[in-house]
């Protein structure tokens, strides 16, 4: 198995990615991203693209406690406002995670993971990390395929580690360019 290496440069402070003021507000808000999107559109939708076992992206290994890239359960979705994709979200959970740790993860379908996480009082949210993901990053490529269009790279992204009953879950959110058009 390949050793983990940093495929993206994740930083602890938003200044490390030099976002515009509009994007800074999206990146740093610690409230539910789902709730924020719902408040800015008439029709919010979670479009599930995939949920499967797969080898994790190299820069996900360390945060979820893996020494090398290996299989995890992953979920990719698009968060849409009024039919327009705003965020490509990617979640990984180690295969060892139990149903007690993440009881609803495997059966979410097109429901929002954010609503589940923010509604569970025993979920502990870690610090946000930020990166600019270039076109060659696996998650930027997946977003491009999901949209069936090339994306202007780099894409601003944030990620956060969640803990519940000893289990780890990592959520990475890639902000698509059209999100800047939503009302503040």
C-alpha positions as a printed Julia matrix, in Angstrom:
184×3 Matrix{Float64}:
   0.0    0.0     0.0
   1.29   3.49   -0.74
   2.44   5.64    2.15
   0.36   8.72    2.84
   1.67  11.93    1.39
   0.14  15.35    1.29
  -1.72  15.73   -2.0
  -2.99  19.14   -0.94
  -1.53  21.71    1.41
  -4.07  21.98    4.24
  -3.68  24.92    6.61
  -5.21  25.76    9.97
  -6.03  29.4     9.18
  -8.14  30.71    6.33
  -5.53  33.37    5.53
  -3.37  30.54    4.21
  -5.68  30.23    1.17
  -6.19  34.0     0.67
  -9.94  33.92   -0.07
 -12.05  36.85   -1.21
 -14.23  38.41    1.53
 -17.29  36.56    0.18
 -15.51  33.23    0.17
 -13.95  33.87    3.6
 -17.48  34.06    5.0
 -18.41  30.7     3.44
 -15.19  28.99    4.51
 -15.06  30.13    8.12
 -18.71  29.86    9.18
 -18.87  27.11   11.82
 -22.64  26.77   11.6
 -24.2   24.08    9.44
 -23.36  24.61    5.77
 -26.61  22.84    4.9
 -28.62  25.32    6.99
 -26.77  28.24    5.43
 -27.52  27.0     1.91
 -31.18  26.24    2.73
 -31.59  29.83    3.95
 -30.34  31.21    0.62
 -32.51  29.33   -1.84
 -36.02  28.13   -2.47
 -35.12  24.5    -3.29
 -32.21  22.79   -1.58
 -31.19  19.3    -2.67
 -28.54  16.76   -1.75
 -27.65  14.77   -4.86
 -25.86  11.59   -3.82
 -23.24  10.73   -6.42
 -21.69   7.69   -4.77
 -21.42   5.83   -1.5
 -19.02   2.93   -1.52
 -15.89   1.29   -0.22
 -12.81   2.77   -1.86
  -9.19   3.62   -1.16
  -9.03   7.0     0.55
  -7.37  10.04   -0.96
  -3.76  10.31    0.26
  -4.26  13.52    2.25
  -7.15  11.93    4.2
  -5.04   9.21    5.83
  -3.55  11.05    8.79
  -6.72  12.88    9.92
  -8.69   9.62   10.16
  -5.85   7.75   11.85
  -4.56   5.65    8.95
  -0.83   5.19    8.35
  -1.33   4.45    4.67
  -3.99   4.82    2.01
  -6.46   1.99    2.4
 -10.13   1.26    2.0
 -12.71   3.41    3.74
 -16.41   4.02    3.28
 -16.77   7.21    1.26
 -19.73   9.33    0.19
 -19.74  12.01   -2.52
 -22.63  14.45   -2.93
 -23.48  17.71   -4.62
 -25.3   20.32   -2.55
 -27.62  22.21   -4.88
 -29.56  25.44   -4.53
 -32.41  25.97   -6.97
 -30.97  23.34   -9.31
 -27.44  24.8    -9.3
 -24.55  22.85   -7.7
 -22.85  24.93   -5.0
 -20.69  22.46   -3.08
 -19.1   19.1    -3.8
 -18.9   17.29   -0.46
 -16.84  14.2     0.25
 -17.01  12.17    3.46
 -14.84   9.28    4.6
 -15.22   6.89    7.52
 -12.7    4.16    8.37
 -14.0    0.66    7.63
 -13.57  -0.18   11.31
 -16.27   2.35   12.26
 -19.28   0.73   13.83
 -22.98   1.38   13.48
 -22.91   2.58   17.1
 -20.36   5.26   16.22
 -22.07   6.5    13.03
 -25.55   4.93   13.05
 -27.05   6.76   10.07
 -24.05   7.21    7.78
 -24.53   4.12    5.64
 -28.25   4.81    5.07
 -28.33   8.57    4.41
 -29.3    8.33    0.77
 -30.05  11.88   -0.39
 -30.46  13.24    3.13
 -28.06  15.82    4.48
 -25.16  14.56    6.57
 -24.8   18.07    8.01
 -28.28  17.97    9.49
 -27.43  14.65   11.13
 -24.09  15.85   12.51
 -25.34  19.16   13.85
 -28.45  17.55   15.32
 -26.53  14.94   17.36
 -25.43  16.26   20.78
 -22.66  13.68   21.18
 -20.87  14.59   17.94
 -17.69  16.62   18.6
 -16.53  18.84   15.77
 -12.84  19.48   15.25
 -11.09  22.51   13.84
 -11.59  23.59   10.25
  -8.69  23.25    7.81
  -8.44  24.99    4.45
  -6.82  24.35    1.07
  -6.86  25.33   -2.57
  -7.37  22.13   -4.53
  -5.82  22.16   -7.98
  -7.35  20.45  -11.01
  -5.21  17.34  -10.49
  -6.38  16.69   -6.94
  -8.63  13.59   -6.86
 -11.56  15.47   -5.29
 -11.35  18.33   -7.81
 -11.37  15.74  -10.6
 -14.42  14.03   -9.08
 -16.25  17.35   -8.83
 -15.46  18.08  -12.46
 -16.76  14.67  -13.54
 -19.92  15.1   -11.45
 -20.62  18.42  -13.14
 -19.58  17.1   -16.56
 -17.57  20.27  -17.03
 -14.05  21.5   -16.38
 -13.82  23.61  -13.25
 -11.79  26.73  -12.73
  -9.05  25.51  -10.43
  -7.94  25.9    -7.82
 -11.12  25.33   -5.82
 -11.36  26.59   -2.27
 -12.03  23.77    0.15
 -12.38  23.17    3.83
 -12.46  20.02    5.88
 -13.36  19.03    9.39
 -12.95  15.93   11.51
 -15.92  14.76   13.56
 -15.8   12.36   16.51
 -18.6   10.27   17.94
 -18.25   7.42   20.45
 -14.59   6.96   19.47
 -15.33   6.95   15.73
 -13.86   9.37   13.2
 -15.54  10.92   10.17
 -13.87  13.44    7.85
 -15.94  15.83    5.74
 -14.31  17.79    2.9
 -16.31  20.51    1.13
 -15.23  21.98   -2.2
 -16.88  25.31   -2.87
 -17.91  25.56   -6.49
 -17.49  28.97   -8.19
 -21.25  29.73   -8.4
 -21.56  29.79   -4.61
 -20.24  33.36   -4.69
 -23.5   34.37   -6.4
 -25.69  33.41   -3.42
 -26.89  36.25   -1.24
 -24.76  36.83    1.85
